[in-house]
Amino acid sequence: MLGKLLSYDQHGQSVTLSFEQRTMVIEALREEILNVFVSIQSNNRYSKAVKSDCKKQVCVSVKRCMDCIEVCTPKVTAKVYETS
């Protein structure tokens, strides 16, 4: 559980969501690929599924809705909900 959302901030293709208990980072690698990272034990990001050369320039938008945050590319939308 992440808890209540405290804040969010967008830096280019990356969106950082700060919750009561953890931080989540959603990074758009391509229009159809979002990398979602939540630190459990370490802040180091190890991904064997995503190659470093697959990242492309992507338009990313962030929208605060009534019950979630939407992180969108032209092809994919991730909806992140708070937990209580």
mmCIF file of N, CA and C in Angstrom:
data_model
loop_
_atom_site.group_PDB
_atom_site.id
_atom_site.type_symbol
_atom_site.label_atom_id
_atom_site.label_comp_id
_atom_site.label_asym_id
_atom_site.label_seq_id
_atom_site.Cartn_x
_atom_site.Cartn_y
_atom_site.Cartn_z
ATOM 1 N N MET A 1 0.833 -1.185 0.000
ATOM 2 C CA MET A 1 0.000 0.000 0.000
ATOM 3 C C MET A 1 0.878 1.249 0.000
ATOM 4 N N LEU A 2 0.471 2.226 -0.775
ATOM 5 C CA LEU A 2 1.228 3.467 -0.876
ATOM 6 C C LEU A 2 0.675 4.570 0.013
ATOM 7 N N GLY A 3 -0.597 4.503 0.345
ATOM 8 C CA GLY A 3 -1.223 5.534 1.160
ATOM 9 C C GLY A 3 -1.811 6.650 0.311
ATOM 10 N N LYS A 4 -2.037 7.772 0.952
ATOM 11 C CA LYS A 4 -2.622 8.922 0.264
ATOM 12 C C LYS A 4 -1.575 9.623 -0.589
ATOM 13 N N LEU A 5 -2.014 10.148 -1.727
ATOM 14 C CA LEU A 5 -1.141 10.902 -2.607
ATOM 15 C C LEU A 5 -0.890 12.277 -2.001
ATOM 16 N N LEU A 6 0.368 12.642 -1.829
ATOM 17 C CA LEU A 6 0.729 13.938 -1.261
ATOM 18 C C LEU A 6 0.985 14.970 -2.349
ATOM 19 N N SER A 7 1.688 14.555 -3.419
ATOM 20 C CA SER A 7 1.984 15.480 -4.509
ATOM 21 C C SER A 7 2.451 14.696 -5.730
ATOM 22 N N TYR A 8 2.497 15.388 -6.863
ATOM 23 C CA TYR A 8 3.080 14.794 -8.060
ATOM 24 C C TYR A 8 3.783 15.888 -8.843
ATOM 25 N N ASP A 9 4.800 15.486 -9.611
ATOM 26 C CA ASP A 9 5.604 16.443 -10.352
ATOM 27 C C ASP A 9 6.050 15.800 -11.659
ATOM 28 N N GLN A 10 5.949 16.549 -12.740
ATOM 29 C CA GLN A 10 6.365 16.048 -14.043
ATOM 30 C C GLN A 10 7.670 16.699 -14.460
ATOM 31 N N HIS A 11 8.613 15.868 -14.906
ATOM 32 C CA HIS A 11 9.888 16.325 -15.453
ATOM 33 C C HIS A 11 10.035 15.672 -16.822
ATOM 34 N N GLY A 12 9.592 16.345 -17.864
ATOM 35 C CA GLY A 12 9.670 15.782 -19.210
ATOM 36 C C GLY A 12 8.803 14.552 -19.344
ATOM 37 N N GLN A 13 9.426 13.408 -19.636
ATOM 38 C CA GLN A 13 8.706 12.152 -19.845
ATOM 39 C C GLN A 13 8.534 11.361 -18.560
ATOM 40 N N SER A 14 8.950 11.920 -17.432
ATOM 41 C CA SER A 14 8.897 11.215 -16.162
ATOM 42 C C SER A 14 7.967 11.947 -15.190
ATOM 43 N N VAL A 15 7.144 11.169 -14.477
ATOM 44 C CA VAL A 15 6.222 11.727 -13.484
ATOM 45 C C VAL A 15 6.520 11.060 -12.145
ATOM 46 N N THR A 16 6.797 11.863 -11.122
ATOM 47 C CA THR A 16 7.054 11.358 -9.780
ATOM 48 C C THR A 16 5.834 11.610 -8.916
ATOM 49 N N LEU A 17 5.289 10.544 -8.328
ATOM 50 C CA LEU A 17 4.128 10.647 -7.449
ATOM 51 C C LEU A 17 4.584 10.334 -6.026
ATOM 52 N N SER A 18 4.406 11.273 -5.121
ATOM 53 C CA SER A 18 4.818 11.089 -3.727
ATOM 54 C C SER A 18 3.605 10.734 -2.888
ATOM 55 N N PHE A 19 3.666 9.550 -2.286
ATOM 56 C CA PHE A 19 2.610 9.062 -1.420
ATOM 57 C C PHE A 19 3.093 9.104 0.030
ATOM 58 N N GLU A 20 2.208 8.830 0.974
ATOM 59 C CA GLU A 20 2.562 8.826 2.392
ATOM 60 C C GLU A 20 3.711 7.858 2.689
ATOM 61 N N GLN A 21 3.704 6.695 2.040
ATOM 62 C CA GLN A 21 4.658 5.664 2.428
ATOM 63 C C GLN A 21 5.755 5.389 1.403
ATOM 64 N N ARG A 22 5.542 5.712 0.152
ATOM 65 C CA ARG A 22 6.538 5.438 -0.884
ATOM 66 C C ARG A 22 6.413 6.460 -2.012
ATOM 67 N N THR A 23 7.377 6.400 -2.902
ATOM 68 C CA THR A 23 7.368 7.238 -4.099
ATOM 69 C C THR A 23 7.274 6.338 -5.321
ATOM 70 N N MET A 24 6.483 6.756 -6.293
ATOM 71 C CA MET A 24 6.320 6.029 -7.551
ATOM 72 C C MET A 24 6.815 6.914 -8.687
ATOM 73 N N VAL A 25 7.532 6.320 -9.630
ATOM 74 C CA VAL A 25 7.979 7.051 -10.814
ATOM 75 C C VAL A 25 7.427 6.334 -12.039
ATOM 76 N N ILE A 26 6.739 7.089 -12.893
ATOM 77 C CA ILE A 26 6.238 6.559 -14.158
ATOM 78 C C ILE A 26 6.980 7.295 -15.258
ATOM 79 N N GLU A 27 7.676 6.530 -16.099
ATOM 80 C CA GLU A 27 8.456 7.122 -17.177
ATOM 81 C C GLU A 27 7.975 6.575 -18.512
ATOM 82 N N ALA A 28 7.677 7.479 -19.440
ATOM 83 C CA ALA A 28 7.270 7.057 -20.782
ATOM 84 C C ALA A 28 8.531 6.773 -21.594
ATOM 85 N N LEU A 29 8.680 5.528 -22.026
ATOM 86 C CA LEU A 29 9.825 5.153 -22.843
ATOM 87 C C LEU A 29 9.515 5.272 -24.335
ATOM 88 N N ARG A 30 8.289 4.967 -24.664
ATOM 89 C CA ARG A 30 7.734 5.121 -26.021
ATOM 90 C C ARG A 30 6.252 5.433 -25.856
ATOM 91 N N GLU A 31 5.570 5.733 -26.932
ATOM 92 C CA GLU A 31 4.135 6.023 -26.832
ATOM 93 C C GLU A 31 3.363 4.842 -26.265
ATOM 94 N N GLU A 32 3.858 3.618 -26.473
ATOM 95 C CA GLU A 32 3.135 2.432 -26.027
ATOM 96 C C GLU A 32 3.792 1.731 -24.831
ATOM 97 N N ILE A 33 4.862 2.312 -24.261
ATOM 98 C CA ILE A 33 5.553 1.678 -23.134
ATOM 99 C C ILE A 33 5.733 2.669 -21.983
ATOM 100 N N LEU A 34 5.160 2.318 -20.820
ATOM 101 C CA LEU A 34 5.369 3.083 -19.597
ATOM 102 C C LEU A 34 6.138 2.201 -18.614
ATOM 103 N N ASN A 35 7.185 2.741 -18.016
ATOM 104 C CA ASN A 35 7.945 2.037 -16.994
ATOM 105 C C ASN A 35 7.476 2.574 -15.648
ATOM 106 N N VAL A 36 6.954 1.695 -14.799
ATOM 107 C CA VAL A 36 6.452 2.076 -13.480
ATOM 108 C C VAL A 36 7.396 1.510 -12.435
ATOM 109 N N PHE A 37 7.909 2.380 -11.561
ATOM 110 C CA PHE A 37 8.858 1.948 -10.543
ATOM 111 C C PHE A 37 8.405 2.423 -9.168
ATOM 112 N N VAL A 38 8.338 1.474 -8.229
ATOM 113 C CA VAL A 38 8.066 1.773 -6.818
ATOM 114 C C VAL A 38 9.163 1.094 -6.016
ATOM 115 N N SER A 39 9.905 1.892 -5.267
ATOM 116 C CA SER A 39 11.008 1.354 -4.487
ATOM 117 C C SER A 39 10.481 0.540 -3.307
ATOM 118 N N ILE A 40 10.980 -0.677 -3.176
ATOM 119 C CA ILE A 40 10.636 -1.528 -2.034
ATOM 120 C C ILE A 40 11.822 -1.587 -1.074
ATOM 121 N N GLN A 41 12.998 -1.952 -1.605
ATOM 122 C CA GLN A 41 14.187 -2.077 -0.774
ATOM 123 C C GLN A 41 15.292 -1.109 -1.172
ATOM 124 N N SER A 42 15.333 -0.705 -2.413
ATOM 125 C CA SER A 42 16.433 0.108 -2.916
ATOM 126 C C SER A 42 15.898 1.114 -3.922
ATOM 127 N N ASN A 43 16.549 2.246 -4.058
ATOM 128 C CA ASN A 43 16.155 3.234 -5.056
ATOM 129 C C ASN A 43 16.778 2.956 -6.419
ATOM 130 N N ASN A 44 17.589 1.900 -6.512
ATOM 131 C CA ASN A 44 18.205 1.519 -7.780
ATOM 132 C C ASN A 44 17.170 0.834 -8.661
ATOM 133 N N ARG A 45 17.186 1.189 -9.934
ATOM 134 C CA ARG A 45 16.229 0.629 -10.879
ATOM 135 C C ARG A 45 16.923 -0.391 -11.760
ATOM 136 N N TYR A 46 16.549 -1.653 -11.594
ATOM 137 C CA TYR A 46 17.100 -2.724 -12.411
ATOM 138 C C TYR A 46 15.959 -3.317 -13.226
ATOM 139 N N SER A 47 16.048 -3.176 -14.521
ATOM 140 C CA SER A 47 15.011 -3.742 -15.373
ATOM 141 C C SER A 47 15.671 -4.529 -16.493
ATOM 142 N N LYS A 48 15.408 -5.817 -16.513
ATOM 143 C CA LYS A 48 15.933 -6.657 -17.581
ATOM 144 C C LYS A 48 14.976 -6.675 -18.765
ATOM 145 N N ALA A 49 13.762 -6.180 -18.565
ATOM 146 C CA ALA A 49 12.756 -6.217 -19.623
ATOM 147 C C ALA A 49 12.851 -5.017 -20.562
ATOM 148 N N VAL A 50 13.457 -3.934 -20.095
ATOM 149 C CA VAL A 50 13.520 -2.711 -20.889
ATOM 150 C C VAL A 50 14.967 -2.416 -21.235
ATOM 151 N N LYS A 51 15.263 -2.352 -22.507
ATOM 152 C CA LYS A 51 16.619 -2.034 -22.955
ATOM 153 C C LYS A 51 16.793 -0.514 -22.959
ATOM 154 N N SER A 52 17.972 -0.067 -22.615
ATOM 155 C CA SER A 52 18.227 1.366 -22.486
ATOM 156 C C SER A 52 18.089 2.118 -23.807
ATOM 157 N N ASP A 53 18.272 1.438 -24.931
ATOM 158 C CA ASP A 53 18.204 2.118 -26.227
ATOM 159 C C ASP A 53 16.789 2.208 -26.793
ATOM 160 N N CYS A 54 15.779 1.759 -26.060
ATOM 161 C CA CYS A 54 14.408 1.799 -26.597
ATOM 162 C C CYS A 54 13.704 3.111 -26.301
ATOM 163 N N LYS A 55 14.309 4.013 -25.550
ATOM 164 C CA LYS A 55 13.660 5.264 -25.165
ATOM 165 C C LYS A 55 13.586 6.232 -26.348
ATOM 166 N N LYS A 56 12.405 6.774 -26.584
ATOM 167 C CA LYS A 56 12.153 7.749 -27.653
ATOM 168 C C LYS A 56 11.512 8.993 -27.046
ATOM 169 N N GLN A 57 11.554 10.096 -27.755
ATOM 170 C CA GLN A 57 10.894 11.324 -27.307
ATOM 171 C C GLN A 57 9.377 11.124 -27.380
ATOM 172 N N VAL A 58 8.683 11.371 -26.259
ATOM 173 C CA VAL A 58 7.243 11.114 -26.166
ATOM 174 C C VAL A 58 6.565 12.303 -25.495
ATOM 175 N N CYS A 59 5.381 12.642 -25.993
ATOM 176 C CA CYS A 59 4.555 13.659 -25.361
ATOM 177 C C CYS A 59 3.782 13.003 -24.208
ATOM 178 N N VAL A 60 3.960 13.520 -22.992
ATOM 179 C CA VAL A 60 3.311 12.956 -21.802
ATOM 180 C C VAL A 60 2.465 14.043 -21.146
ATOM 181 N N SER A 61 1.249 13.681 -20.771
ATOM 182 C CA SER A 61 0.387 14.614 -20.037
ATOM 183 C C SER A 61 -0.039 13.970 -18.717
ATOM 184 N N VAL A 62 -0.259 14.831 -17.725
ATOM 185 C CA VAL A 62 -0.695 14.370 -16.400
ATOM 186 C C VAL A 62 -1.960 15.128 -16.051
ATOM 187 N N LYS A 63 -2.960 14.365 -15.574
ATOM 188 C CA LYS A 63 -4.244 14.980 -15.232
ATOM 189 C C LYS A 63 -4.722 14.460 -13.888
ATOM 190 N N ARG A 64 -5.125 15.363 -13.012
ATOM 191 C CA ARG A 64 -5.695 14.989 -11.713
ATOM 192 C C ARG A 64 -7.197 14.845 -11.920
ATOM 193 N N CYS A 65 -7.711 13.644 -11.666
ATOM 194 C CA CYS A 65 -9.143 13.380 -11.771
ATOM 195 C C CYS A 65 -9.738 13.304 -10.369
ATOM 196 N N MET A 66 -11.017 13.061 -10.273
ATOM 197 C CA MET A 66 -11.683 12.986 -8.971
ATOM 198 C C MET A 66 -11.069 11.923 -8.070
ATOM 199 N N ASP A 67 -10.762 10.755 -8.627
ATOM 200 C CA ASP A 67 -10.306 9.647 -7.798
ATOM 201 C C ASP A 67 -8.957 9.058 -8.200
ATOM 202 N N CYS A 68 -8.252 9.714 -9.135
ATOM 203 C CA CYS A 68 -6.964 9.168 -9.583
ATOM 204 C C CYS A 68 -6.125 10.237 -10.275
ATOM 205 N N ILE A 69 -4.894 9.859 -10.592
ATOM 206 C CA ILE A 69 -4.007 10.645 -11.444
ATOM 207 C C ILE A 69 -3.879 9.862 -12.744
ATOM 208 N N GLU A 70 -4.026 10.531 -13.872
ATOM 209 C CA GLU A 70 -3.853 9.882 -15.169
ATOM 210 C C GLU A 70 -2.556 10.367 -15.800
ATOM 211 N N VAL A 71 -1.692 9.426 -16.158
ATOM 212 C CA VAL A 71 -0.469 9.714 -16.891
ATOM 213 C C VAL A 71 -0.687 9.154 -18.291
ATOM 214 N N CYS A 72 -0.645 10.042 -19.302
ATOM 215 C CA CYS A 72 -1.046 9.642 -20.655
ATOM 216 C C CYS A 72 0.018 9.934 -21.699
ATOM 217 N N THR A 73 0.135 9.012 -22.647
ATOM 218 C CA THR A 73 0.835 9.238 -23.904
ATOM 219 C C THR A 73 -0.252 9.167 -24.977
ATOM 220 N N PRO A 74 0.073 9.434 -26.227
ATOM 221 C CA PRO A 74 -0.959 9.300 -27.264
ATOM 222 C C PRO A 74 -1.565 7.898 -27.376
ATOM 223 N N LYS A 75 -0.865 6.857 -26.885
ATOM 224 C CA LYS A 75 -1.360 5.489 -27.035
ATOM 225 C C LYS A 75 -1.699 4.770 -25.730
ATOM 226 N N VAL A 76 -1.216 5.254 -24.584
ATOM 227 C CA VAL A 76 -1.388 4.541 -23.317
ATOM 228 C C VAL A 76 -1.783 5.516 -22.212
ATOM 229 N N THR A 77 -2.685 5.056 -21.328
ATOM 230 C CA THR A 77 -3.043 5.823 -20.135
ATOM 231 C C THR A 77 -2.873 4.932 -18.914
ATOM 232 N N ALA A 78 -2.132 5.456 -17.917
ATOM 233 C CA ALA A 78 -2.000 4.765 -16.632
ATOM 234 C C ALA A 78 -2.800 5.559 -15.611
ATOM 235 N N LYS A 79 -3.691 4.863 -14.904
ATOM 236 C CA LYS A 79 -4.485 5.501 -13.857
ATOM 237 C C LYS A 79 -3.955 5.015 -12.508
ATOM 238 N N VAL A 80 -3.577 5.962 -11.650
ATOM 239 C CA VAL A 80 -3.012 5.639 -10.351
ATOM 240 C C VAL A 80 -3.977 6.120 -9.292
ATOM 241 N N TYR A 81 -4.431 5.180 -8.435
ATOM 242 C CA TYR A 81 -5.416 5.477 -7.399
ATOM 243 C C TYR A 81 -4.752 5.513 -6.042
ATOM 244 N N GLU A 82 -5.273 6.335 -5.147
ATOM 245 C CA GLU A 82 -4.814 6.381 -3.767
ATOM 246 C C GLU A 82 -5.370 5.187 -3.007
ATOM 247 N N THR A 83 -4.661 4.808 -1.947
ATOM 248 C CA THR A 83 -5.188 3.812 -1.024
ATOM 249 C C THR A 83 -5.314 4.467 0.344
ATOM 250 N N SER A 84 -6.267 4.010 1.115
ATOM 251 C CA SER A 84 -6.446 4.628 2.431
ATOM 252 C C SER A 84 -6.019 3.691 3.535
#
